[in-house]
Coordinates of C-alpha atoms in Angstrom, one line a residue:
M249 CA 0.1 0.2 -0.4
W250 CA 2.8 2.9 0.9
L251 CA 5.1 1.4 -2.0
S252 CA 1.9 1.9 -4.0
G253 CA 1.0 5.5 -2.9
L254 CA 4.1 7.3 -3.2
K255 CA 4.2 5.9 -7.1
W256 CA 1.0 7.8 -7.1
M257 CA 2.0 10.1 -5.4
F258 CA 4.9 11.2 -7.6
L259 CA 2.6 11.0 -10.3
I260 CA 1.2 14.0 -9.3
I261 CA 4.0 16.0 -8.6
G262 CA 5.2 15.5 -11.9
T263 CA 2.1 16.6 -13.4
M264 CA 2.0 19.9 -11.2
I265 CA 6.1 20.6 -11.5
G266 CA 5.2 22.0 -14.7
A267 CA 7.9 24.4 -15.9
G268 CA 5.8 26.9 -14.5
Y269 CA 6.0 25.8 -11.1
A270 CA 9.6 24.8 -11.4
S271 CA 10.7 27.8 -12.7
G272 CA 8.8 30.2 -10.7
R273 CA 6.7 31.8 -12.8
E274 CA 3.4 30.5 -11.7
L275 CA 4.3 31.2 -8.4
W276 CA 5.1 34.8 -9.1
E277 CA 1.6 35.2 -10.7
F278 CA 0.2 34.0 -7.9
F279 CA 1.3 34.0 -5.0
G280 CA 4.3 37.2 -3.8
N281 CA 3.7 39.6 -0.4
E282 CA 0.5 38.1 2.2
S283 CA 0.4 34.5 0.6
T284 CA 1.4 32.8 3.5
F285 CA -2.3 31.5 4.3
A286 CA -3.1 31.8 0.6
I287 CA -0.4 28.5 0.4
F288 CA -1.9 26.8 2.8
L289 CA -4.8 27.3 1.9
F290 CA -3.8 25.7 -1.9
A291 CA -2.2 22.8 0.3
I292 CA -5.6 21.9 1.5
L293 CA -7.2 22.9 -1.3
F294 CA -5.1 20.4 -3.4
F295 CA -5.3 17.1 -1.2
I296 CA -9.1 17.2 -0.8
C297 CA -9.5 17.5 -4.8
T298 CA -6.5 15.0 -5.3
Y299 CA -8.5 12.5 -2.5
V300 CA -12.0 13.0 -4.7
I301 CA -10.5 12.9 -8.2
M302 CA -9.0 9.4 -6.8
K303 CA -11.0 8.2 -5.5
I304 CA -14.2 8.5 -7.3
S305 CA -11.5 6.9 -10.4
Y306 CA -10.8 4.5 -7.6
E307 CA -14.8 3.7 -7.8
K308 CA -15.5 4.1 -11.3
K309 CA -12.6 1.8 -12.8
S310 CA -12.2 4.3 -15.1
E311 CA -8.8 4.0 -17.3
S312 CA -10.2 7.7 -18.5
Y313 CA -11.4 11.1 -17.2
I314 CA -14.6 10.6 -19.1
P315 CA -16.6 8.5 -16.0
V316 CA -15.0 11.0 -13.3
L317 CA -16.7 13.7 -15.6
R318 CA -19.7 12.5 -16.3
E319 CA -20.0 12.2 -12.4
L320 CA -18.6 15.6 -11.8
M321 CA -20.5 17.6 -14.1
G322 CA -23.4 15.3 -15.3
N323 CA -23.7 14.4 -19.7
R324 CA -24.1 17.6 -21.2
L325 CA -21.5 19.3 -19.2
T326 CA -19.2 16.4 -19.7
K327 CA -19.0 17.1 -23.3
L328 CA -17.8 21.1 -23.3
Y329 CA -15.1 19.6 -20.7
D330 CA -13.8 16.6 -22.4
G331 CA -13.4 18.8 -25.7
M332 CA -11.6 21.6 -23.3
I333 CA -8.9 19.2 -21.7
I334 CA -8.3 17.7 -25.5
L335 CA -7.8 21.1 -26.5
Y336 CA -5.2 21.8 -23.2
L337 CA -3.9 18.9 -23.0
F338 CA -2.4 18.9 -26.7
S339 CA -1.8 22.7 -26.4
T340 CA 0.3 22.5 -23.2
T341 CA 2.2 19.7 -24.4
V342 CA 2.7 21.8 -28.1
I343 CA 4.6 24.4 -25.6
M344 CA 6.1 21.8 -23.5
I345 CA 7.5 20.1 -26.9
A346 CA 9.3 23.7 -28.1
G347 CA 10.3 24.5 -24.8
G348 CA 12.3 21.2 -24.6
G349 CA 13.6 22.2 -27.7
A350 CA 14.6 25.8 -26.6
T351 CA 15.3 24.5 -23.2
L352 CA 18.5 22.6 -24.6
Q353 CA 19.4 25.4 -27.4
A354 CA 21.2 26.3 -24.1
V355 CA 23.8 23.7 -24.1
H356 CA 24.4 24.4 -27.6
I357 CA 21.5 21.8 -29.2
P358 CA 20.0 22.8 -31.7
Y359 CA 16.2 23.2 -31.7
W360 CA 15.3 20.8 -34.2
Y361 CA 17.6 18.0 -32.1
G362 CA 16.3 19.2 -28.8
V363 CA 12.3 18.3 -29.9
I364 CA 13.6 15.2 -32.0
I365 CA 15.5 14.1 -28.2
I366 CA 12.0 14.8 -26.1
S367 CA 9.4 13.0 -29.1
S368 CA 11.6 10.1 -28.8
L369 CA 12.1 9.9 -25.2
L370 CA 8.3 10.3 -25.3
V371 CA 7.3 7.2 -27.6
L372 CA 10.4 5.7 -25.4
L373 CA 8.6 6.1 -21.7
F374 CA 5.5 4.8 -23.4
V375 CA 6.7 1.5 -24.7
W376 CA 6.0 0.7 -21.1
G377 CA 2.3 2.3 -21.2
I378 CA 0.9 3.4 -18.1
N379 CA 3.7 1.8 -15.8
G380 CA 6.6 3.3 -17.6
M381 CA 5.1 6.8 -16.8
T382 CA 5.3 6.3 -13.1
S383 CA 8.1 4.7 -12.7
M384 CA 9.6 7.6 -14.8
N385 CA 7.7 9.6 -12.3
A386 CA 9.1 8.1 -9.6
M387 CA 12.9 7.9 -10.9
I388 CA 12.6 11.6 -11.3
I389 CA 10.2 13.7 -9.6
P390 CA 12.7 12.9 -6.1
V391 CA 16.3 14.1 -7.8
L392 CA 14.3 17.4 -9.1
I393 CA 12.8 18.0 -5.9
T394 CA 15.5 17.0 -4.0
F395 CA 18.0 19.9 -6.1
L396 CA 14.7 22.2 -6.5
V397 CA 14.9 22.1 -2.1
G398 CA 18.2 21.5 -2.3
T399 CA 19.1 25.3 -4.3
L400 CA 16.2 27.0 -1.8
F401 CA 17.7 25.8 1.6
V402 CA 20.9 27.3 0.5
F403 CA 20.0 30.5 -1.1
Q404 CA 17.7 31.3 2.5
W405 CA 20.6 30.0 4.5
T406 CA 23.2 32.2 3.0
S407 CA 20.7 35.1 2.8
G408 CA 20.0 34.9 6.2
F409 CA 16.6 32.0 6.6
S410 CA 14.6 35.4 7.2
I411 CA 10.8 33.7 6.6
Q412 CA 8.4 36.3 7.4
L413 CA 5.1 34.7 8.5
D414 CA 2.5 37.5 9.0
F415 CA -0.4 36.0 9.3
G416 CA -1.7 39.2 9.9
K417 CA -1.5 40.6 5.9
Q418 CA -2.8 38.2 4.6
H419 CA -5.0 40.0 1.7
N420 CA -4.0 37.4 -1.3
W421 CA -6.4 34.3 0.2
P422 CA -8.4 34.0 -2.8
S423 CA -4.9 33.3 -5.0
A424 CA -5.5 29.9 -3.1
F425 CA -8.7 29.1 -5.8
T426 CA -7.1 29.8 -8.5
F427 CA -4.4 28.6 -8.6
T428 CA -5.4 25.3 -8.0
A429 CA -8.2 25.7 -10.5
L430 CA -5.1 26.3 -12.2
N431 CA -4.2 22.9 -11.9
I432 CA -7.4 20.7 -12.2
L433 CA -7.8 19.9 -15.7
P434 CA -4.4 17.6 -16.0
L435 CA -5.0 16.4 -12.7
V436 CA -8.3 15.2 -13.7
A437 CA -7.0 13.7 -16.7
V438 CA -4.1 11.8 -15.6
L439 CA -5.4 11.2 -12.0
S440 CA -8.7 9.7 -13.7
A441 CA -6.2 7.2 -15.6
I442 CA -5.1 4.6 -13.0
G443 CA -8.5 4.3 -11.5
N444 CA -8.8 0.8 -12.4
K445 CA -4.9 0.2 -11.2
I446 CA -5.8 1.6 -7.1
Q447 CA -5.5 -1.9 -5.3
H448 CA -6.3 0.3 -1.4
K449 CA -8.0 3.2 -0.4
G450 CA -4.8 3.6 1.3
E451 CA -3.1 4.5 -1.2
M452 CA -5.2 7.6 -2.5
F453 CA -4.5 9.1 1.0
I454 CA -1.2 9.0 1.4
A455 CA -0.7 10.0 -2.1
S456 CA -2.8 13.0 -1.5
L457 CA -1.9 13.7 1.7
G458 CA 1.9 13.0 1.1
S459 CA 1.8 15.3 -2.1
A460 CA -0.3 18.7 -0.8
I461 CA 2.4 18.5 2.4
I462 CA 5.2 18.6 -0.6
L463 CA 3.9 21.0 -2.7
G464 CA 3.0 23.5 0.4
F465 CA 6.5 23.1 1.5
I466 CA 7.9 23.7 -1.4
S467 CA 5.1 26.3 -2.3
L468 CA 6.2 28.0 0.4
L469 CA 9.9 28.3 0.6
Y470 CA 10.1 29.2 -3.0
N471 CA 7.7 32.3 -2.9
E472 CA 9.5 33.0 -0.1
S473 CA 12.9 33.2 -1.2
L474 CA 10.9 34.8 -4.8
L475 CA 10.2 38.0 -2.1
K476 CA 13.9 38.4 -0.8
V477 CA 14.9 38.7 -5.1
A478 CA 12.1 40.6 -5.6
H479 CA 13.5 43.8 -7.5
D480 CA 14.9 41.3 -9.7
V481 CA 12.5 39.4 -10.9
M482 CA 11.1 41.1 -13.2
L483 CA 14.2 41.5 -15.0
Y484 CA 14.2 37.7 -15.6
E485 CA 11.2 35.5 -17.6
I486 CA 12.8 32.9 -15.2
P487 CA 12.0 33.6 -11.7
L488 CA 14.6 30.9 -10.9
F489 CA 17.4 33.2 -12.2
A490 CA 16.8 36.0 -10.0
I491 CA 17.3 33.3 -7.4
L492 CA 21.0 31.9 -8.6
K493 CA 22.2 35.1 -10.4
N494 CA 25.0 35.1 -7.7
Y495 CA 25.9 31.2 -8.4
P496 CA 28.3 29.7 -10.5
Y497 CA 27.7 29.4 -14.2
F498 CA 27.4 25.1 -13.5
M499 CA 24.4 25.5 -10.9
V500 CA 22.4 27.1 -13.6
L501 CA 23.3 24.6 -16.1
V502 CA 22.3 22.1 -13.4
M503 CA 19.2 24.0 -12.9
S504 CA 18.2 24.6 -16.8
G505 CA 18.5 20.1 -16.5
L506 CA 15.7 20.8 -13.7
L507 CA 13.9 22.7 -15.3
W508 CA 14.0 20.6 -18.4
A509 CA 13.0 17.8 -16.4
A510 CA 10.4 19.4 -15.1
I511 CA 9.3 20.2 -19.6
Y512 CA 9.5 16.6 -20.0
T513 CA 7.0 15.3 -16.9
T514 CA 4.5 18.0 -18.1
A515 CA 4.6 16.2 -22.1
A516 CA 4.7 13.1 -20.6
S517 CA 1.4 13.9 -18.1
G518 CA -0.4 15.2 -20.9
I519 CA 0.4 12.5 -24.1
L520 CA -1.1 10.1 -20.9
G521 CA -4.4 11.8 -21.0
L522 CA -4.3 11.8 -24.7
C523 CA -3.8 8.9 -24.6
T524 CA -6.1 7.2 -22.5
R525 CA -8.9 8.8 -24.1
V526 CA -7.8 8.0 -28.4
Y527 CA -7.1 4.7 -26.1
Q528 CA -11.4 4.0 -26.3
Y529 CA -11.3 4.8 -29.6
I530 CA -8.5 3.2 -31.4
K531 CA -7.3 0.4 -30.0
L532 CA -3.5 0.9 -30.3
P533 CA -0.5 0.1 -28.0
F534 CA 0.7 3.3 -26.2
W535 CA 4.1 4.0 -27.7
L536 CA 2.9 4.1 -31.3
L537 CA -0.7 6.4 -30.1
A538 CA 1.7 8.6 -28.7
M539 CA 4.4 8.5 -31.5
C540 CA 1.1 9.3 -34.0
L541 CA -0.1 11.9 -31.3
L542 CA 3.3 13.8 -31.5
L543 CA 3.7 13.5 -35.5
L544 CA 0.6 16.0 -35.0
M545 CA 2.1 18.1 -32.1
I546 CA 5.9 18.3 -33.9
P547 CA 4.5 20.6 -37.1
L548 CA 2.9 23.2 -34.7
T549 CA 5.7 24.3 -32.2
T550 CA 6.9 26.3 -35.2
I551 CA 4.0 28.7 -34.5
G552 CA 3.5 31.2 -32.5
F553 CA 1.3 30.3 -29.3
S554 CA 1.3 33.9 -27.7
K555 CA -2.4 35.0 -29.2
L556 CA -3.2 31.1 -28.9
I557 CA -2.5 31.1 -25.0
S558 CA -3.9 34.5 -24.4
I559 CA -7.2 33.4 -25.2
L560 CA -7.5 29.8 -24.1
Y561 CA -6.2 30.7 -21.4
P562 CA -8.9 32.6 -19.2
L563 CA -11.4 30.7 -20.9
Y564 CA -9.6 27.8 -18.8
G565 CA -9.7 29.8 -16.0
V566 CA -13.5 30.5 -15.7
L567 CA -14.0 26.6 -16.6
N568 CA -11.7 26.2 -14.2
L569 CA -12.7 27.6 -11.1
Y570 CA -17.4 25.7 -12.5
I571 CA -15.4 22.2 -11.9
L572 CA -12.5 23.1 -8.7
A573 CA -16.3 23.7 -7.0
S574 CA -18.2 20.6 -8.0
I575 CA -14.8 18.7 -7.1
L576 CA -14.7 20.5 -3.6
L577 CA -19.1 20.2 -3.2
Y578 CA -18.6 16.3 -4.7
P579 CA -18.0 15.3 -0.9
I580 CA -21.2 17.2 0.5
A581 CA -23.6 16.3 -2.3
H582 CA -22.7 12.5 -1.9
R583 CA -21.5 12.1 1.3
F584 CA -19.2 10.0 0.8
D585 CA -21.1 7.1 2.0
G586 CA -21.4 8.6 5.5
Q587 CA -17.5 9.9 5.1
S588 CA -16.4 12.7 2.8
L589 CA -13.2 11.7 4.3
P590 CA -10.5 8.8 5.5
K591 CA -10.2 8.1 9.4

């Protein structure tokens, strides 16, 4: 039970820690000043959401997100959210592939070589299906977390470790809801794919609580570190590099590798969600489905997505808030057979 719970926990964290999170950009955009309570609230919301999604997936023995969406939203809205999730996963995965190619340019690897490398590794990953995805996360995510937390701890240590926890000034608490909502769609897509693989209810509790605690702790530490370099953050596309500005160039290369790993895990989560959906209609091995999807995506990496994202992301934000509300209200409406959370 514990081993499986930890496996799902790393899957959740791998889905959550994308390039935006690992770079610090998402945290800086949503949190910043007066956000200590917001981060604590986010951890609580994240725990509830992941547990509810996994609970429904477990009960439905789901292999894709459709049964979970139908349970949460009803038949009519399921069709709308099905289309939105497909579009969301496809567009963000295209952006991750483009980002993977661009990141490797930092070590003088041509852009298209970088795109081919990340695409090939994604296809290779799904030779082992969902097990390949969970095994990859179990290997990469602990390393990614260790380097990220280690870097933040060293920065805090050298700057006096003066974390401000002033609970009297917490006006940014609503950001907890929007930040949680931002990450709901990929979580629904990925966690719904493992419903038939969860063997024990304890696995869900371990995965949900563990991921919430780890992400809450990292978010608090990261946010406090960014506040110390707030005057420099605006000068960097990637806020993490504002923290690393006085570090040796070797550390910049290491953290660039970390960002590439975050991009890879995000792309893998997107491909997993799409593969489980397509598999209902086309019964092919996951690696072959992944290859076909990537062949469709690679040409699109040449298109400028800024306008597309400027239109889609606000729409995602509104729709995500609705599904977040549905998830949070689900335990109350259904009472989980008398228990909203396990004792």
